[in-house]
Amino acid sequence: MKSNKQRRTEIKARRIERAADLKAKLRTQDARQLSSGGLVPGMAMADKSRLAHYNTTFGEVPDFYLDQAYTCRDCGAEEVWTAKQQKWWHEVAQGSVYSQAVRCRACRQARRALRDAALRNEGANLLGDEVARLRALATEKPTADSLAQVEASLRSKWRSLRVIAIEVMGRWGGPEQIERLQAFAADRGRSYGSWEYEAANAAAKALARHSEANREC
Ligand SMILES: [Zn+2]
């Protein structure tokens, strides 16, 4: 019995052969002639009504898509961008008119994974640094500079940084900060999970910690 992998390899080999065959035929006849007896394997009809994004600068809107063989730019594997996949790309995903398949699926996935990991790390490191820097502010009395930094953090794109800014205000605990925290705590916003909701919780916690610390002194 053939394994799935063997079967896939055979299908792929057939597709590559067929794509080469179609390409050779197109040297002597055009796609209209090629499909005069109906669609041939490796060919898909274009739905021109879905190709409005092909503007005149691109020239003619295609009548058909044909399987295209290509060599993966990264691993050198022989691949086929099938007519069906092209149809999906252009008509459903409305992808770029000029797109060409250049990488096999495995290499595309590997690249995406690398890029995602890089983005995650970059975000995590930046955030980690910012968190540490902001937390350290709470160990000193507020200055004009550290007050400004907390204000800036309250407008950060990272919610977790905004929460820490609230904590820092609680640790400073001056009358101005307490007033701000009380305002945060009073407004839970409209929905669970909103920033206002999270801020109100963080402020309530900071206020509780503040009054507890004051009792201890
Ligand atoms: Zn590849």
Coordinates of N, CA and C and ligand atoms in Angstrom, one line a residue:
M1 N 0.8 -1.2 0.0 CA 0.0 0.0 0.0 C 0.9 1.3 0.0
K2 N 0.4 2.3 -0.7 CA 1.2 3.5 -0.8 C 0.9 4.4 0.4
S3 N 1.9 5.0 0.9 CA 1.6 6.0 2.0 C 1.1 7.3 1.5
N4 N 0.5 8.1 2.3 CA 0.0 9.4 1.9 C 1.1 10.2 1.3
K5 N 2.3 10.1 1.9 CA 3.4 10.9 1.4 C 3.8 10.5 0.0
Q6 N 3.8 9.2 -0.2 CA 4.1 8.7 -1.6 C 3.1 9.2 -2.6
R7 N 1.9 9.2 -2.2 CA 0.8 9.6 -3.1 C 0.9 11.1 -3.4
R8 N 1.2 11.8 -2.3 CA 1.4 13.3 -2.6 C 2.5 13.6 -3.5
T9 N 3.6 12.8 -3.3 CA 4.8 13.0 -4.2 C 4.5 12.7 -5.6
E10 N 3.7 11.7 -5.8 CA 3.3 11.3 -7.2 C 2.4 12.4 -7.8
I11 N 1.5 12.9 -7.0 CA 0.5 13.9 -7.5 C 1.3 15.1 -7.9
K12 N 2.3 15.5 -7.1 CA 3.1 16.6 -7.3 C 3.9 16.5 -8.6
A13 N 4.5 15.3 -8.7 CA 5.3 15.0 -9.9 C 4.5 15.2 -11.2
R14 N 3.2 14.6 -11.1 CA 2.3 14.7 -12.3 C 2.0 16.2 -12.6
R15 N 1.8 17.0 -11.5 CA 1.4 18.4 -11.7 C 2.6 19.1 -12.4
I16 N 3.8 18.8 -11.9 CA 4.9 19.5 -12.5 C 5.1 19.2 -14.0
E17 N 4.9 17.9 -14.3 CA 5.0 17.5 -15.7 C 3.9 18.2 -16.5
R18 N 2.7 18.2 -15.9 CA 1.5 18.8 -16.7 C 1.7 20.3 -16.9
A19 N 2.3 21.0 -15.9 CA 2.6 22.4 -16.0 C 3.6 22.7 -17.1
A20 N 4.6 21.8 -17.2 CA 5.6 22.0 -18.3 C 4.9 21.7 -19.6
D21 N 4.1 20.8 -19.7 CA 3.4 20.4 -20.9 C 2.5 21.6 -21.3
L22 N 1.7 22.2 -20.4 CA 0.8 23.3 -20.7 C 1.7 24.5 -21.3
K23 N 2.8 24.7 -20.6 CA 3.7 25.8 -21.0 C 4.2 25.6 -22.4
A24 N 4.5 24.4 -22.7 CA 5.0 24.1 -24.1 C 3.9 24.3 -25.1
K25 N 2.7 23.8 -24.8 CA 1.6 24.0 -25.7 C 1.3 25.4 -26.0
L26 N 1.4 26.3 -24.9 CA 1.1 27.7 -25.1 C 2.1 28.4 -26.0
R27 N 3.2 27.8 -26.3 CA 4.1 28.4 -27.2 C 3.5 28.4 -28.7
T28 N 2.7 27.4 -28.9 CA 2.2 27.3 -30.3 C 0.7 27.6 -30.4
Q29 N 0.0 27.6 -29.3 CA -1.4 28.0 -29.4 C -1.8 28.8 -28.1
D30 N -2.9 29.6 -28.2 CA -3.2 30.4 -27.1 C -4.2 29.6 -26.2
A31 N -4.5 30.2 -25.0 CA -5.3 29.5 -24.0 C -6.7 29.2 -24.5
R32 N -7.2 30.1 -25.4 CA -8.5 29.9 -25.9 C -8.6 28.6 -26.8
Q33 N -7.6 28.4 -27.6 CA -7.5 27.2 -28.4 C -7.3 26.0 -27.5
L34 N -6.4 26.2 -26.5 CA -6.1 25.1 -25.6 C -7.3 24.5 -24.9
S35 N -8.3 25.4 -24.6 CA -9.5 25.0 -23.9 C -10.7 24.8 -24.8
S36 N -10.5 24.8 -26.1 CA -11.6 24.8 -27.0 C -12.5 23.6 -26.8
G37 N -11.9 22.5 -26.3 CA -12.8 21.4 -26.0 C -13.2 21.3 -24.5
G38 N -13.2 22.5 -23.9 CA -13.5 22.5 -22.4 C -12.2 22.7 -21.7
L39 N -12.4 22.8 -20.4 CA -11.2 23.0 -19.5 C -10.3 21.8 -19.6
V40 N -9.0 22.0 -19.7 CA -8.1 20.9 -19.6 C -7.6 20.8 -18.1
P41 N -7.1 19.6 -17.7 CA -6.5 19.5 -16.4 C -5.4 20.6 -16.2
G42 N -5.4 21.2 -15.0 CA -4.3 22.2 -14.7 C -4.8 23.6 -15.2
M43 N -6.0 23.7 -15.5 CA -6.5 25.0 -16.0 C -7.8 25.3 -15.2
A44 N -8.0 26.6 -14.9 CA -9.2 27.1 -14.2 C -9.7 28.3 -14.9
M45 N -11.0 28.4 -15.0 CA -11.6 29.5 -15.6 C -11.6 30.7 -14.7
A46 N -11.3 31.9 -15.3 CA -11.3 33.1 -14.5 C -12.7 33.7 -14.4
D47 N -13.1 34.2 -13.2 CA -14.3 34.9 -13.1 C -14.0 36.4 -13.2
K48 N -14.2 37.0 -14.4 CA -13.8 38.3 -14.6 C -14.5 39.3 -13.7
S49 N -15.7 39.0 -13.3 CA -16.5 39.9 -12.4 C -15.8 40.1 -11.1
R50 N -14.9 39.1 -10.7 CA -14.2 39.2 -9.4 C -12.8 39.8 -9.6
L51 N -12.5 40.3 -10.8 CA -11.1 40.8 -11.1 C -11.1 42.3 -11.3
A52 N -12.1 43.0 -10.7 CA -12.2 44.4 -10.9 C -10.9 45.1 -10.4
H53 N -10.1 44.5 -9.5 CA -8.9 45.2 -9.0 C -7.8 45.0 -10.0
Y54 N -8.0 44.3 -11.1 CA -7.1 44.3 -12.2 C -7.4 45.6 -13.0
N55 N -6.7 46.6 -12.8 CA -7.0 47.8 -13.5 C -6.3 47.8 -14.9
T56 N -6.5 48.9 -15.6 CA -5.9 48.9 -17.0 C -4.4 48.9 -17.0
T57 N -3.8 49.4 -15.9 CA -2.3 49.4 -16.0 C -1.8 48.0 -16.1
F58 N -2.5 47.0 -15.7 CA -2.0 45.7 -15.7 C -2.2 45.1 -17.1
G59 N -3.1 45.7 -17.8 CA -3.4 45.1 -19.2 C -4.6 44.2 -19.1
E60 N -4.5 43.1 -19.9 CA -5.7 42.3 -20.1 C -6.0 41.4 -18.8
V61 N -7.3 41.3 -18.6 CA -7.7 40.5 -17.5 C -7.7 39.0 -18.0
P62 N -7.2 38.1 -17.2 CA -7.0 36.7 -17.7 C -8.3 36.0 -18.0
D63 N -8.4 35.2 -18.9 CA -9.5 34.3 -19.2 C -9.4 33.0 -18.3
F64 N -8.1 32.6 -18.2 CA -7.9 31.3 -17.5 C -6.7 31.5 -16.6
Y65 N -6.6 30.5 -15.7 CA -5.4 30.3 -14.9 C -4.8 29.0 -15.3
L66 N -3.5 28.9 -15.4 CA -2.9 27.6 -15.7 C -1.9 27.3 -14.6
D67 N -1.8 26.0 -14.3 CA -0.8 25.6 -13.3 C 0.6 26.1 -13.7
Q68 N 1.3 26.6 -12.7 CA 2.6 27.2 -13.0 C 3.7 26.5 -12.2
A69 N 4.7 25.9 -12.9 CA 5.8 25.3 -12.1 C 6.7 26.4 -11.7
Y70 N 7.3 26.2 -10.5 CA 8.4 27.2 -10.1 C 9.3 26.5 -9.2
T71 N 10.5 27.1 -9.0 CA 11.5 26.5 -8.1 C 11.5 27.3 -6.8
C72 N 11.3 26.7 -5.6 CA 11.3 27.4 -4.4 C 12.6 28.2 -4.2
R73 N 12.5 29.5 -3.9 CA 13.6 30.4 -3.8 C 14.5 29.9 -2.6
D74 N 13.9 29.3 -1.6 CA 14.7 29.0 -0.4 C 15.3 27.6 -0.4
C75 N 14.5 26.6 -0.8 CA 15.0 25.2 -0.7 C 15.2 24.6 -2.0
G76 N 14.8 25.3 -3.1 CA 15.1 24.7 -4.4 C 14.1 23.6 -4.8
A77 N 13.1 23.4 -4.0 CA 12.1 22.3 -4.4 C 11.4 22.7 -5.7
E78 N 11.0 21.8 -6.5 CA 10.2 22.0 -7.6 C 8.7 22.0 -7.1
E79 N 8.0 23.1 -7.4 CA 6.7 23.2 -6.9 C 5.7 23.7 -8.0
V80 N 4.4 23.6 -7.8 CA 3.5 24.1 -8.7 C 2.5 25.0 -8.0
W81 N 2.3 26.2 -8.6 CA 1.3 27.1 -8.1 C 0.1 26.7 -9.0
T82 N -0.9 26.0 -8.4 CA -2.0 25.5 -9.2 C -2.9 26.6 -9.7
A83 N -3.6 26.3 -10.8 CA -4.6 27.2 -11.4 C -5.6 27.5 -10.3
K84 N -6.0 26.5 -9.5 CA -7.0 26.7 -8.5 C -6.5 27.7 -7.4
Q85 N -5.3 27.5 -7.0 CA -4.7 28.4 -6.0 C -4.6 29.8 -6.5
Q86 N -4.2 29.9 -7.8 CA -4.1 31.3 -8.4 C -5.5 32.0 -8.4
K87 N -6.5 31.2 -8.8 CA -7.9 31.7 -8.8 C -8.3 32.2 -7.5
W88 N -8.0 31.4 -6.4 CA -8.3 31.8 -5.1 C -7.6 33.1 -4.7
W89 N -6.3 33.1 -5.0 CA -5.5 34.2 -4.7 C -6.0 35.5 -5.3
H90 N -6.3 35.5 -6.6 CA -6.7 36.7 -7.3 C -8.2 37.0 -7.0
E91 N -9.1 36.0 -6.9 CA -10.5 36.3 -6.9 C -11.1 36.3 -5.5
V92 N -10.6 35.5 -4.6 CA -11.1 35.5 -3.3 C -10.3 36.3 -2.3
A93 N -9.0 36.1 -2.3 CA -8.1 36.9 -1.4 C -7.8 38.3 -2.0
Q94 N -8.1 38.5 -3.3 CA -7.9 39.7 -4.0 C -6.4 40.1 -3.7
G95 N -5.6 39.2 -3.9 CA -4.1 39.4 -3.7 C -3.6 40.3 -4.8
S96 N -2.3 40.6 -4.7 CA -1.7 41.5 -5.7 C -1.7 40.8 -7.1
V97 N -2.0 41.6 -8.0 CA -2.0 41.2 -9.4 C -0.7 40.7 -9.9
Y98 N 0.4 41.3 -9.3 CA 1.7 40.9 -9.8 C 2.3 39.8 -9.0
S99 N 1.6 39.2 -8.1 CA 2.2 38.1 -7.3 C 2.6 36.9 -8.1
Q100 N 3.7 36.3 -7.7 CA 4.2 35.1 -8.3 C 4.5 34.2 -7.1
A101 N 4.2 32.9 -7.2 CA 4.7 32.0 -6.2 C 6.2 31.9 -6.2
V102 N 6.8 32.1 -5.1 CA 8.3 32.0 -5.1 C 8.8 31.0 -4.0
R103 N 8.0 30.7 -3.0 CA 8.4 29.8 -2.0 C 7.4 28.7 -1.8
C104 N 7.9 27.5 -1.5 CA 7.0 26.4 -1.2 C 6.3 26.6 0.1
R105 N 5.3 25.8 0.4 CA 4.5 26.0 1.6 C 5.4 25.9 2.9
A106 N 6.2 24.8 2.9 CA 7.1 24.6 4.1 C 7.9 25.9 4.4
C107 N 8.6 26.4 3.3 CA 9.4 27.5 3.5 C 8.7 28.8 3.8
R108 N 7.4 28.9 3.3 CA 6.6 30.1 3.7 C 6.3 30.0 5.1
Q109 N 5.9 28.8 5.6 CA 5.6 28.6 7.0 C 6.8 28.9 7.9
A110 N 7.9 28.4 7.5 CA 9.1 28.6 8.3 C 9.4 30.1 8.4
R111 N 9.3 30.8 7.3 CA 9.6 32.3 7.3 C 8.6 33.0 8.2
R112 N 7.3 32.6 8.1 CA 6.3 33.3 8.9 C 6.6 33.0 10.4
A113 N 7.0 31.8 10.7 CA 7.3 31.5 12.1 C 8.5 32.3 12.7
L114 N 9.5 32.4 11.8 CA 10.7 33.2 12.2 C 10.3 34.6 12.5
R115 N 9.5 35.2 11.5 CA 9.1 36.6 11.6 C 8.3 36.8 12.9
D116 N 7.3 35.9 13.1 CA 6.5 36.0 14.3 C 7.3 36.0 15.6
A117 N 8.3 35.0 15.6 CA 9.1 34.9 16.8 C 9.9 36.2 17.0
A118 N 10.4 36.7 15.9 CA 11.2 38.0 16.0 C 10.4 39.1 16.6
L119 N 9.2 39.2 16.1 CA 8.3 40.3 16.5 C 7.9 40.1 18.0
R120 N 7.7 38.8 18.4 CA 7.3 38.6 19.8 C 8.5 39.0 20.7
N121 N 9.7 38.5 20.3 CA 10.8 38.8 21.1 C 11.1 40.3 21.3
E122 N 11.0 41.0 20.1 CA 11.2 42.4 20.1 C 10.2 43.1 21.1
G123 N 9.0 42.7 20.9 CA 7.9 43.3 21.8 C 8.2 43.0 23.3
A124 N 8.5 41.7 23.5 CA 8.7 41.3 24.9 C 9.9 42.0 25.6
N125 N 11.0 42.1 24.8 CA 12.1 42.7 25.4 C 11.9 44.2 25.7
L126 N 11.3 44.9 24.7 CA 11.0 46.3 24.9 C 10.1 46.5 26.1
L127 N 9.1 45.7 26.1 CA 8.1 45.8 27.2 C 8.8 45.5 28.6
G128 N 9.6 44.4 28.6 CA 10.3 44.1 29.8 C 11.2 45.2 30.3
D129 N 11.9 45.9 29.4 CA 12.8 47.0 29.8 C 12.0 48.1 30.4
E130 N 10.9 48.4 29.7 CA 10.0 49.5 30.1 C 9.4 49.3 31.5
V131 N 9.0 48.0 31.7 CA 8.4 47.7 32.9 C 9.3 47.9 34.1
A132 N 10.6 47.4 33.9 CA 11.6 47.5 34.9 C 11.9 49.0 35.2
R133 N 12.0 49.8 34.2 CA 12.4 51.2 34.3 C 11.3 51.9 35.1
L134 N 10.0 51.6 34.7 CA 8.9 52.3 35.3 C 8.7 51.9 36.8
R135 N 8.9 50.6 37.1 CA 8.8 50.1 38.5 C 9.8 50.8 39.4
A136 N 11.0 51.0 38.8 CA 12.1 51.6 39.6 C 11.8 53.0 40.0
L137 N 10.9 53.7 39.3 CA 10.5 55.0 39.6 C 9.8 55.1 41.0
A138 N 9.1 54.0 41.3 CA 8.3 54.0 42.5 C 9.2 54.0 43.8
T139 N 10.5 53.7 43.6 CA 11.4 53.6 44.8 C 11.9 55.0 45.2
E140 N 11.7 56.0 44.4 CA 12.1 57.3 44.7 C 10.9 58.2 44.8
K141 N 11.1 59.4 45.5 CA 10.0 60.4 45.5 C 9.8 60.9 44.1
P142 N 8.6 61.2 43.7 CA 8.3 61.7 42.4 C 9.0 63.0 42.1
T143 N 9.5 63.1 40.9 CA 10.1 64.3 40.4 C 9.3 64.7 39.1
A144 N 9.6 65.9 38.7 CA 8.9 66.4 37.4 C 9.1 65.4 36.3
D145 N 10.4 64.8 36.3 CA 10.7 63.9 35.2 C 9.9 62.6 35.4
S146 N 10.0 62.0 36.6 CA 9.3 60.7 36.8 C 7.8 60.8 36.7
L147 N 7.3 62.0 37.1 CA 5.8 62.2 36.9 C 5.5 62.2 35.4
A148 N 6.3 62.9 34.6 CA 6.1 62.9 33.2 C 6.2 61.5 32.6
Q149 N 7.1 60.7 33.1 CA 7.2 59.3 32.6 C 6.0 58.5 32.9
V150 N 5.5 58.7 34.1 CA 4.3 57.9 34.4 C 3.1 58.4 33.5
E151 N 3.0 59.7 33.3 CA 2.0 60.2 32.4 C 2.1 59.6 31.0
A152 N 3.3 59.5 30.5 CA 3.6 59.0 29.2 C 3.2 57.5 29.2
S153 N 3.5 56.8 30.2 CA 3.2 55.4 30.3 C 1.7 55.1 30.3
L154 N 1.0 56.1 30.9 CA -0.5 55.9 31.0 C -1.1 56.0 29.6
R155 N -0.3 56.5 28.6 CA -0.8 56.6 27.2 C -0.1 55.5 26.4
S156 N 0.6 54.6 27.0 CA 1.3 53.6 26.2 C 0.4 52.7 25.5
K157 N 0.9 52.1 24.4 CA 0.1 51.2 23.6 C 0.0 49.9 24.4
W158 N 0.9 49.6 25.3 CA 0.8 48.4 26.1 C 0.0 48.6 27.4
R159 N -1.1 47.9 27.5 CA -1.9 48.0 28.7 C -1.2 47.7 29.9
S160 N -0.3 46.7 29.9 CA 0.4 46.2 31.1 C 1.2 47.4 31.6
L161 N 1.7 48.2 30.7 CA 2.6 49.3 31.1 C 1.7 50.4 31.8
R162 N 0.5 50.6 31.3 CA -0.4 51.5 31.9 C -0.8 51.1 33.3
V163 N -1.0 49.7 33.5 CA -1.3 49.2 34.8 C -0.2 49.5 35.8
I164 N 1.0 49.3 35.3 CA 2.2 49.5 36.2 C 2.3 51.0 36.6
A165 N 2.0 51.9 35.6 CA 2.0 53.3 35.9 C 1.0 53.6 37.1
I166 N -0.1 52.9 37.0 CA -1.1 53.1 38.1 C -0.6 52.6 39.4
E167 N 0.1 51.5 39.4 CA 0.8 50.9 40.6 C 1.8 51.9 41.2
V168 N 2.6 52.5 40.3 CA 3.6 53.4 40.7 C 3.0 54.6 41.4
M169 N 1.9 55.1 40.8 CA 1.2 56.2 41.5 C 0.7 55.9 42.9
G170 N 0.2 54.6 43.0 CA -0.2 54.1 44.3 C 0.9 54.1 45.3
R171 N 2.1 53.7 44.8 CA 3.3 53.6 45.7 C 3.8 55.0 46.1
W172 N 3.7 55.9 45.2 CA 4.0 57.3 45.6 C 3.0 57.8 46.6
G173 N 1.7 57.7 46.3 CA 0.7 57.9 47.2 C 0.5 59.4 47.7
G174 N 1.0 60.4 46.9 CA 0.7 61.8 47.2 C -0.8 62.1 47.0
P175 N -1.2 63.2 47.5 CA -2.6 63.6 47.4 C -3.1 63.6 45.9
E176 N -2.2 64.2 45.0 CA -2.6 64.2 43.6 C -2.8 62.8 43.0
Q177 N -1.8 61.9 43.4 CA -1.9 60.5 42.9 C -3.2 59.8 43.4
I178 N -3.4 60.0 44.7 CA -4.6 59.4 45.2 C -5.9 59.8 44.5
E179 N -5.9 61.1 44.3 CA -7.1 61.7 43.6 C -7.2 61.0 42.2
R180 N -6.1 60.9 41.5 CA -6.2 60.3 40.1 C -6.6 58.8 40.2
L181 N -6.1 58.1 41.2 CA -6.5 56.7 41.4 C -8.0 56.6 41.7
Q182 N -8.4 57.5 42.5 CA -9.9 57.4 42.9 C -10.7 57.7 41.7
A183 N -10.3 58.6 40.8 CA -11.0 58.8 39.6 C -11.0 57.6 38.7
F184 N -9.8 56.9 38.6 CA -9.7 55.7 37.8 C -10.7 54.6 38.4
A185 N -10.6 54.5 39.7 CA -11.4 53.4 40.4 C -12.9 53.7 40.2
A186 N -13.3 55.0 40.1 CA -14.7 55.3 40.0 C -15.3 55.0 38.7
D187 N -14.5 54.9 37.7 CA -15.0 54.7 36.3 C -14.6 53.4 35.7
R188 N -15.6 52.4 35.8 CA -15.3 51.1 35.3 C -15.5 50.9 33.8
G189 N -15.9 52.0 33.2 CA -16.2 51.9 31.8 C -17.5 51.2 31.5
R190 N -17.7 50.8 30.3 CA -19.0 50.2 29.9 C -18.9 48.7 29.9
S191 N -17.7 48.2 29.6 CA -17.6 46.7 29.5 C -16.5 46.1 30.2
Y192 N -16.8 44.9 30.6 CA -15.7 44.0 31.2 C -14.7 43.8 30.1
G193 N -13.4 43.9 30.5 CA -12.4 43.7 29.5 C -11.9 45.0 28.9
S194 N -12.6 46.1 29.1 CA -12.2 47.4 28.5 C -11.0 47.9 29.3
W195 N -10.4 48.9 28.8 CA -9.2 49.5 29.5 C -9.7 50.1 30.8
E196 N -10.9 50.8 30.7 CA -11.4 51.5 31.9 C -11.7 50.5 33.0
Y197 N -12.1 49.3 32.6 CA -12.4 48.3 33.6 C -11.1 47.8 34.3
E198 N -10.1 47.6 33.5 CA -8.8 47.1 34.0 C -8.2 48.2 34.8
A199 N -8.3 49.4 34.4 CA -7.7 50.6 35.1 C -8.3 50.7 36.5
A200 N -9.7 50.6 36.5 CA -10.4 50.7 37.7 C -10.0 49.7 38.7
N201 N -9.8 48.4 38.3 CA -9.4 47.4 39.2 C -8.0 47.6 39.7
A202 N -7.1 48.0 38.8 CA -5.7 48.3 39.2 C -5.6 49.5 40.2
A203 N -6.4 50.5 39.9 CA -6.5 51.6 40.8 C -7.0 51.3 42.2
A204 N -8.1 50.4 42.2 CA -8.7 50.0 43.5 C -7.6 49.2 44.3
K205 N -6.9 48.4 43.6 CA -5.8 47.6 44.3 C -4.7 48.5 44.8
A206 N -4.3 49.5 44.0 CA -3.3 50.4 44.4 C -3.7 51.2 45.6
L207 N -5.0 51.6 45.6 CA -5.5 52.4 46.8 C -5.6 51.5 48.0
A208 N -6.0 50.3 47.9 CA -6.0 49.4 49.0 C -4.6 49.2 49.6
R209 N -3.7 49.0 48.7 CA -2.3 48.8 49.2 C -1.8 50.0 49.9
H210 N -2.2 51.2 49.4 CA -1.7 52.5 49.9 C -2.3 52.6 51.3
S211 N -3.6 52.4 51.5 CA -4.2 52.6 52.9 C -3.6 51.6 53.9
E212 N -3.3 50.4 53.4 CA -2.7 49.4 54.2 C -1.3 49.8 54.7
A213 N -0.5 50.3 53.8 CA 0.8 50.8 54.1 C 0.8 51.9 55.1
N214 N -0.2 52.8 54.9 CA -0.4 53.9 55.9 C -0.7 53.4 57.3
R215 N -1.5 52.4 57.4 CA -1.9 51.9 58.7 C -0.7 51.3 59.4
E216 N 0.2 50.7 58.6 CA 1.4 50.0 59.2 C 2.3 51.1 59.8
C217 N 2.4 52.3 59.2 CA 3.4 53.2 59.6 C 3.0 53.8 61.0
Ligands
ZN1 ZN 11.0 25.6 -0.1

